[in-house]
Amino acid sequence: MSTEHRESTHHTPIEVVVESFKNEAENHGRRGSCFPRIVSQLCHGWNRKIIRQDNGGDFPRRIDGAVRAALACGTYFSVLMLSGQQTLPTVWLGNLFLLIVTLKDSVGASIPFAARLIRDMVLTMGVSFVVNIILHSMGTRAFSILLPPVAGAFTFFIMSCPYLACKNYMVIIMWIVIQLGLHDEDLTNSHMDQAKLVLGLFGTCLAGIMTAIIFMTIPMPRPALASNNVNQLLAQSDRDMQILLYSTKVVWLNAGTSSNTVRRAHGILELAVERLKCCSRKLKANANAVEVERNIARFFAMKKGNDYRKGSLIQWSNFICDQQIHVDTIHIAVTQRLLEGGHTAYNEQLREAKISLASNMKETLDSLVDIAIESIQVCTAVAESKDNGKPTKFDQEDSLHERIEEILVKTRHAWGLALPKAESIMLNSDLANVPSLAFFVRRMHVFYGIYKFCDGLKLYMKNADQVPERKSTWCLFKSYVTQPWPPLVGKHYRLPFKASVGMIIASLWAVVPFLYNRSSPFEIWPALTVASVNLATAGASYNKCIDRLWAILLASAFALLVQFFTGEHLFLEDYVKLPIVVSFTFVAIYLRNPSRPYPATYAAFCIGAILYGSIKNDFDVEGYVTDRIVLTFVGVIIFVLVEFLLFPRSSRKSVQVKAKTFLTQTHTYMIQALTTLNSMEHLANHADTKSTWMEQTQTSAPADVKTVTDDFLCNVDILQSFQLDAQVSMTKANNELQSAVNEPCLGLSHPINQSLWINLMGEEMQCNKQMQALTEAIKSLSEFYLNRSDPLPLMRWGWPALYKDIVEQVVDQLSVCCS
């Protein structure tokens, strides 16, 4: 660590842990231990820069996003309004798409999103224009009568259509196009004018999208590229995986000799696991964007060579996420006091067993960790594209995956010899019971986690050069048009039905004379509001309604305040309005809350619509603001009535039911685990140590042997299915929790306590990890009876019976809870 770090008087929690770890290493070094080398590698990378990145704010990111959005809006309005053009109408619509594209995290994320927007707009505008022509041909009266049901049917089609990605935005586009010319006599008899107007709408949206992409690529001081963050994330994940492996090795080698070192290694490991979990999510979220940016760079550079491995970053990020289950297994086994293991912490025989297991595994564990770290560094370098087309260690004759395979075989052999020696110390002891079992259970899980992690590295490098075949354009088009429609089940069509009913009601403001006369020329806003706030859950929709009202009130108040100080005539000048749009957009985007971004985004959109949409319609700002607030509120009321009266669905009740279902499913899982352990006990009692169990079943095994084997394997499959069912219930409850918290309380049920339910979801997630660990433990333990040809002491210790005793206690406790 740097001198500046040592001399600093203020220490973060990470610094304290690392410093104490290093001090412990120095103390061990004085006694001639090899631990200082391990800890120096373990602490490598926890430097001042990384600590500052973890604990610092996001000021640079906020400034960058706000500047890009503000300058893009200013440029867009300057080009379209100051030029005096009349071809591109409805400028506020292009500003909407400008903002949603600009606020993407990177160029690689904004370009695919913009491509999907353009594709959906072409399809929606084309079909909507045809429907509009058909309605026009029937006459104005028929147009007015048919518009609400047609709008509702079209909305239902859009919301359930698998071909459209941005469905809410497409409902807005559909409504704007389909009602064109209803009250405009100049457009009623001229299809060419209608076509020009639709093309102008598309051009306006396209202008906003292209302006956003241009400003995403402008250096401020560098372009908004996902590559800027991914290299840092790759380095962080590399470092965290190294720390994870070193910490696990430190715990293993120092068990029974230095409890202080083990405790500090626990702290380092927990930090590494949490950082790796967060880093893997960010890396996977940015991997596709980086690949898009790399493909664009190769296209403009006209490179025909392969200076990086295509898809390597996506493959590596997927690998890290897939290995999270083994990381969690290591974390659970190392850091938690399971199975009453603390009762034997000071027993001499158990301490001797720990030291025996550590000494017999030290050499192979060192080799395994070293080759794993070397492999991680190579994979990270390939994912970063640092090889520049040169052969990497993947391509060498003595490849890494072959070396890992060799070391894994040695490690497996060493484990098969070390475990019986450690167990033999406890076999004749009075402590050969459940507490003594705890240590061996944890070590078996740690070994299983490390072994599976390194085995995954071997398979990843072995298959790294097998680049997936690139699909042709025809195959991509075929897969797009053959997407399946949602199954004919009510829950899949609740959202389309809800949106279509809301649009039918909102469209009355365009066809009923009384409502139209009171709201013209802004009769489209109730329908646009309904289309915007239509979300899957009641809590999310209610929250978005409140956010939309708050945003329009804020933008309106700011516009009226500026008009109050500048005067009505000066306020209409472009040299006054443009700075207002730019400054307000900058402040709104800078203050945007990442966990709730809609209010600030919509406020930034509203200020442009208020200042420039009102001029086009010959309305003063005061009149426009009043009508806009009222009609937005009308749309909110329509959707709230549809949501809570016609299609009621309480997220609060759903979360409560799913949380309770998870508890009952956990109880069912534990009962099935008990049944599986019973079948494993029968398997152990029938085991013939002269030949492998599989050999017996595949040759001339008697019928009862095959029956016992089939029964056990069937129970394992059922156990896995029960664990997946519980995981699905937990995931659904966790995903809908925020909606349940936001759902308005009408006094008909108890409100949800957010902090308590967040803690409950955390406990359920931890419980799910424990169930995964138990399933893997049963599967790994069964291999000793299915595939062993030589007897081991653990077979004579009766592990299935010990597991069964523990699970029986859990089942009894869960039975009390569920009853």
PDB file of N, CA, C and O in Angstrom, residues 327-364:
ATOM      1  N   VAL A 327     -19.253 -19.216  -6.017  1.00  0.00           N
ATOM      2  CA  VAL A 327     -18.746 -18.182  -5.101  1.00  0.00           C
ATOM      3  C   VAL A 327     -19.608 -18.125  -3.845  1.00  0.00           C
ATOM      4  O   VAL A 327     -19.092 -18.023  -2.719  1.00  0.00           O
ATOM      5  N   ASP A 328     -20.922 -18.203  -4.016  1.00  0.00           N
ATOM      6  CA  ASP A 328     -21.814 -18.206  -2.852  1.00  0.00           C
ATOM      7  C   ASP A 328     -21.598 -19.442  -1.991  1.00  0.00           C
ATOM      8  O   ASP A 328     -21.686 -19.371  -0.755  1.00  0.00           O
ATOM      9  N   THR A 329     -21.336 -20.583  -2.623  1.00  0.00           N
ATOM     10  CA  THR A 329     -21.064 -21.803  -1.846  1.00  0.00           C
ATOM     11  C   THR A 329     -19.829 -21.629  -0.981  1.00  0.00           C
ATOM     12  O   THR A 329     -19.828 -21.986   0.211  1.00  0.00           O
ATOM     13  N   ILE A 330     -18.764 -21.067  -1.574  1.00  0.00           N
ATOM     14  CA  ILE A 330     -17.546 -20.806  -0.796  1.00  0.00           C
ATOM     15  C   ILE A 330     -17.832 -19.814   0.327  1.00  0.00           C
ATOM     16  O   ILE A 330     -17.401 -19.997   1.474  1.00  0.00           O
ATOM     17  N   HIS A 331     -18.567 -18.767  -0.003  1.00  0.00           N
ATOM     18  CA  HIS A 331     -18.866 -17.729   0.982  1.00  0.00           C
ATOM     19  C   HIS A 331     -19.651 -18.300   2.165  1.00  0.00           C
ATOM     20  O   HIS A 331     -19.335 -18.023   3.328  1.00  0.00           O
ATOM     21  N   ILE A 332     -20.683 -19.092   1.868  1.00  0.00           N
ATOM     22  CA  ILE A 332     -21.492 -19.671   2.936  1.00  0.00           C
ATOM     23  C   ILE A 332     -20.653 -20.609   3.796  1.00  0.00           C
ATOM     24  O   ILE A 332     -20.709 -20.574   5.034  1.00  0.00           O
ATOM     25  N   ALA A 333     -19.856 -21.442   3.149  1.00  0.00           N
ATOM     26  CA  ALA A 333     -19.079 -22.428   3.899  1.00  0.00           C
ATOM     27  C   ALA A 333     -17.980 -21.796   4.738  1.00  0.00           C
ATOM     28  O   ALA A 333     -17.674 -22.280   5.834  1.00  0.00           O
ATOM     29  N   VAL A 334     -17.391 -20.705   4.253  1.00  0.00           N
ATOM     30  CA  VAL A 334     -16.251 -20.105   4.959  1.00  0.00           C
ATOM     31  C   VAL A 334     -16.690 -19.182   6.078  1.00  0.00           C
ATOM     32  O   VAL A 334     -16.134 -19.210   7.183  1.00  0.00           O
ATOM     33  N   THR A 335     -17.695 -18.364   5.835  1.00  0.00           N
ATOM     34  CA  THR A 335     -17.982 -17.254   6.754  1.00  0.00           C
ATOM     35  C   THR A 335     -19.088 -17.529   7.757  1.00  0.00           C
ATOM     36  O   THR A 335     -19.256 -16.745   8.678  1.00  0.00           O
ATOM     37  N   GLN A 336     -19.861 -18.610   7.602  1.00  0.00           N
ATOM     38  CA  GLN A 336     -20.978 -18.835   8.517  1.00  0.00           C
ATOM     39  C   GLN A 336     -20.680 -19.981   9.467  1.00  0.00           C
ATOM     40  O   GLN A 336     -20.045 -20.964   9.100  1.00  0.00           O
ATOM     41  N   ARG A 337     -21.179 -19.826  10.685  1.00  0.00           N
ATOM     42  CA  ARG A 337     -21.016 -20.853  11.701  1.00  0.00           C
ATOM     43  C   ARG A 337     -22.193 -21.813  11.606  1.00  0.00           C
ATOM     44  O   ARG A 337     -23.197 -21.669  12.292  1.00  0.00           O
ATOM     45  N   LEU A 338     -22.068 -22.796  10.736  1.00  0.00           N
ATOM     46  CA  LEU A 338     -23.165 -23.726  10.496  1.00  0.00           C
ATOM     47  C   LEU A 338     -23.044 -24.953  11.380  1.00  0.00           C
ATOM     48  O   LEU A 338     -21.952 -25.364  11.779  1.00  0.00           O
ATOM     49  N   LEU A 339     -24.148 -25.541  11.683  1.00  0.00           N
ATOM     50  CA  LEU A 339     -24.202 -26.855  12.314  1.00  0.00           C
ATOM     51  C   LEU A 339     -23.475 -26.898  13.652  1.00  0.00           C
ATOM     52  O   LEU A 339     -22.817 -27.867  13.993  1.00  0.00           O
ATOM     53  N   GLU A 340     -23.573 -25.821  14.436  1.00  0.00           N
ATOM     54  CA  GLU A 340     -23.026 -25.782  15.787  1.00  0.00           C
ATOM     55  C   GLU A 340     -21.523 -26.026  15.809  1.00  0.00           C
ATOM     56  O   GLU A 340     -20.985 -26.625  16.723  1.00  0.00           O
ATOM     57  N   GLY A 341     -20.826 -25.560  14.756  1.00  0.00           N
ATOM     58  CA  GLY A 341     -19.396 -25.817  14.690  1.00  0.00           C
ATOM     59  C   GLY A 341     -18.600 -25.118  15.767  1.00  0.00           C
ATOM     60  O   GLY A 341     -17.507 -25.544  16.116  1.00  0.00           O
ATOM     61  N   GLY A 342     -19.111 -24.051  16.360  1.00  0.00           N
ATOM     62  CA  GLY A 342     -18.366 -23.316  17.366  1.00  0.00           C
ATOM     63  C   GLY A 342     -18.167 -24.058  18.656  1.00  0.00           C
ATOM     64  O   GLY A 342     -17.290 -23.717  19.449  1.00  0.00           O
ATOM     65  N   HIS A 343     -18.946 -25.119  18.940  1.00  0.00           N
ATOM     66  CA  HIS A 343     -18.836 -25.827  20.202  1.00  0.00           C
ATOM     67  C   HIS A 343     -17.538 -26.612  20.309  1.00  0.00           C
ATOM     68  O   HIS A 343     -17.134 -26.994  21.402  1.00  0.00           O
ATOM     69  N   THR A 344     -16.890 -26.884  19.179  1.00  0.00           N
ATOM     70  CA  THR A 344     -15.675 -27.700  19.212  1.00  0.00           C
ATOM     71  C   THR A 344     -14.452 -26.904  18.778  1.00  0.00           C
ATOM     72  O   THR A 344     -13.464 -27.473  18.345  1.00  0.00           O
ATOM     73  N   ALA A 345     -14.534 -25.580  18.889  1.00  0.00           N
ATOM     74  CA  ALA A 345     -13.442 -24.747  18.385  1.00  0.00           C
ATOM     75  C   ALA A 345     -12.155 -24.982  19.156  1.00  0.00           C
ATOM     76  O   ALA A 345     -11.057 -24.816  18.609  1.00  0.00           O
ATOM     77  N   TYR A 346     -12.242 -25.364  20.442  1.00  0.00           N
ATOM     78  CA  TYR A 346     -11.039 -25.511  21.262  1.00  0.00           C
ATOM     79  C   TYR A 346     -10.741 -26.973  21.582  1.00  0.00           C
ATOM     80  O   TYR A 346     -10.006 -27.274  22.511  1.00  0.00           O
ATOM     81  N   ASN A 347     -11.326 -27.889  20.849  1.00  0.00           N
ATOM     82  CA  ASN A 347     -11.049 -29.299  21.057  1.00  0.00           C
ATOM     83  C   ASN A 347      -9.751 -29.681  20.357  1.00  0.00           C
ATOM     84  O   ASN A 347      -9.556 -29.364  19.192  1.00  0.00           O
ATOM     85  N   GLU A 348      -8.867 -30.381  21.054  1.00  0.00           N
ATOM     86  CA  GLU A 348      -7.551 -30.696  20.519  1.00  0.00           C
ATOM     87  C   GLU A 348      -7.644 -31.633  19.323  1.00  0.00           C
ATOM     88  O   GLU A 348      -6.922 -31.476  18.342  1.00  0.00           O
ATOM     89  N   GLN A 349      -8.543 -32.623  19.404  1.00  0.00           N
ATOM     90  CA  GLN A 349      -8.634 -33.566  18.295  1.00  0.00           C
ATOM     91  C   GLN A 349      -9.171 -32.900  17.027  1.00  0.00           C
ATOM     92  O   GLN A 349      -8.690 -33.181  15.930  1.00  0.00           O
ATOM     93  N   LEU A 350     -10.129 -32.021  17.198  1.00  0.00           N
ATOM     94  CA  LEU A 350     -10.639 -31.317  16.027  1.00  0.00           C
ATOM     95  C   LEU A 350      -9.589 -30.373  15.460  1.00  0.00           C
ATOM     96  O   LEU A 350      -9.446 -30.236  14.242  1.00  0.00           O
ATOM     97  N   ARG A 351      -8.828 -29.707  16.373  1.00  0.00           N
ATOM     98  CA  ARG A 351      -7.755 -28.838  15.899  1.00  0.00           C
ATOM     99  C   ARG A 351      -6.708 -29.647  15.144  1.00  0.00           C
ATOM    100  O   ARG A 351      -6.186 -29.219  14.112  1.00  0.00           O
ATOM    101  N   GLU A 352      -6.411 -30.825  15.646  1.00  0.00           N
ATOM    102  CA  GLU A 352      -5.451 -31.687  14.964  1.00  0.00           C
ATOM    103  C   GLU A 352      -5.981 -32.121  13.596  1.00  0.00           C
ATOM    104  O   GLU A 352      -5.219 -32.193  12.616  1.00  0.00           O
ATOM    105  N   ALA A 353      -7.284 -32.371  13.515  1.00  0.00           N
ATOM    106  CA  ALA A 353      -7.879 -32.734  12.222  1.00  0.00           C
ATOM    107  C   ALA A 353      -7.795 -31.570  11.237  1.00  0.00           C
ATOM    108  O   ALA A 353      -7.526 -31.766  10.043  1.00  0.00           O
ATOM    109  N   LYS A 354      -8.030 -30.343  11.730  1.00  0.00           N
ATOM    110  CA  LYS A 354      -7.915 -29.170  10.865  1.00  0.00           C
ATOM    111  C   LYS A 354      -6.500 -29.010  10.330  1.00  0.00           C
ATOM    112  O   LYS A 354      -6.289 -28.751   9.133  1.00  0.00           O
ATOM    113  N   ILE A 355      -5.509 -29.154  11.227  1.00  0.00           N
ATOM    114  CA  ILE A 355      -4.121 -28.989  10.812  1.00  0.00           C
ATOM    115  C   ILE A 355      -3.731 -30.091   9.835  1.00  0.00           C
ATOM    116  O   ILE A 355      -3.020 -29.850   8.838  1.00  0.00           O
ATOM    117  N   SER A 356      -4.209 -31.304  10.071  1.00  0.00           N
ATOM    118  CA  SER A 356      -3.908 -32.406   9.161  1.00  0.00           C
ATOM    119  C   SER A 356      -4.472 -32.142   7.776  1.00  0.00           C
ATOM    120  O   SER A 356      -3.777 -32.336   6.762  1.00  0.00           O
ATOM    121  N   LEU A 357      -5.699 -31.678   7.712  1.00  0.00           N
ATOM    122  CA  LEU A 357      -6.304 -31.406   6.413  1.00  0.00           C
ATOM    123  C   LEU A 357      -5.585 -30.265   5.700  1.00  0.00           C
ATOM    124  O   LEU A 357      -5.384 -30.308   4.477  1.00  0.00           O
ATOM    125  N   ALA A 358      -5.157 -29.228   6.458  1.00  0.00           N
ATOM    126  CA  ALA A 358      -4.459 -28.097   5.846  1.00  0.00           C
ATOM    127  C   ALA A 358      -3.081 -28.502   5.329  1.00  0.00           C
ATOM    128  O   ALA A 358      -2.684 -28.140   4.211  1.00  0.00           O
ATOM    129  N   SER A 359      -2.346 -29.270   6.114  1.00  0.00           N
ATOM    130  CA  SER A 359      -0.991 -29.644   5.708  1.00  0.00           C
ATOM    131  C   SER A 359      -0.994 -30.595   4.517  1.00  0.00           C
ATOM    132  O   SER A 359      -0.143 -30.498   3.621  1.00  0.00           O
ATOM    133  N   ASN A 360      -1.952 -31.501   4.473  1.00  0.00           N
ATOM    134  CA  ASN A 360      -1.999 -32.460   3.367  1.00  0.00           C
ATOM    135  C   ASN A 360      -2.506 -31.838   2.069  1.00  0.00           C
ATOM    136  O   ASN A 360      -2.257 -32.385   0.985  1.00  0.00           O
ATOM    137  N   MET A 361      -3.220 -30.726   2.163  1.00  0.00           N
ATOM    138  CA  MET A 361      -3.756 -30.073   0.964  1.00  0.00           C
ATOM    139  C   MET A 361      -2.969 -28.839   0.551  1.00  0.00           C
ATOM    140  O   MET A 361      -3.281 -28.241  -0.474  1.00  0.00           O
ATOM    141  N   LYS A 362      -1.958 -28.453   1.341  1.00  0.00           N
ATOM    142  CA  LYS A 362      -1.287 -27.177   1.101  1.00  0.00           C
ATOM    143  C   LYS A 362      -0.656 -27.092  -0.281  1.00  0.00           C
ATOM    144  O   LYS A 362      -0.869 -26.125  -1.016  1.00  0.00           O
ATOM    145  N   GLU A 363       0.120 -28.097  -0.663  1.00  0.00           N
ATOM    146  CA  GLU A 363       0.857 -28.024  -1.925  1.00  0.00           C
ATOM    147  C   GLU A 363      -0.092 -27.960  -3.124  1.00  0.00           C
ATOM    148  O   GLU A 363       0.057 -27.107  -4.008  1.00  0.00           O
ATOM    149  N   THR A 364      -1.070 -28.843  -3.161  1.00  0.00           N
ATOM    150  CA  THR A 364      -1.985 -28.853  -4.308  1.00  0.00           C
ATOM    151  C   THR A 364      -2.893 -27.629  -4.295  1.00  0.00           C
ATOM    152  O   THR A 364      -3.241 -27.100  -5.356  1.00  0.00           O
TER     153      THR A 364
END
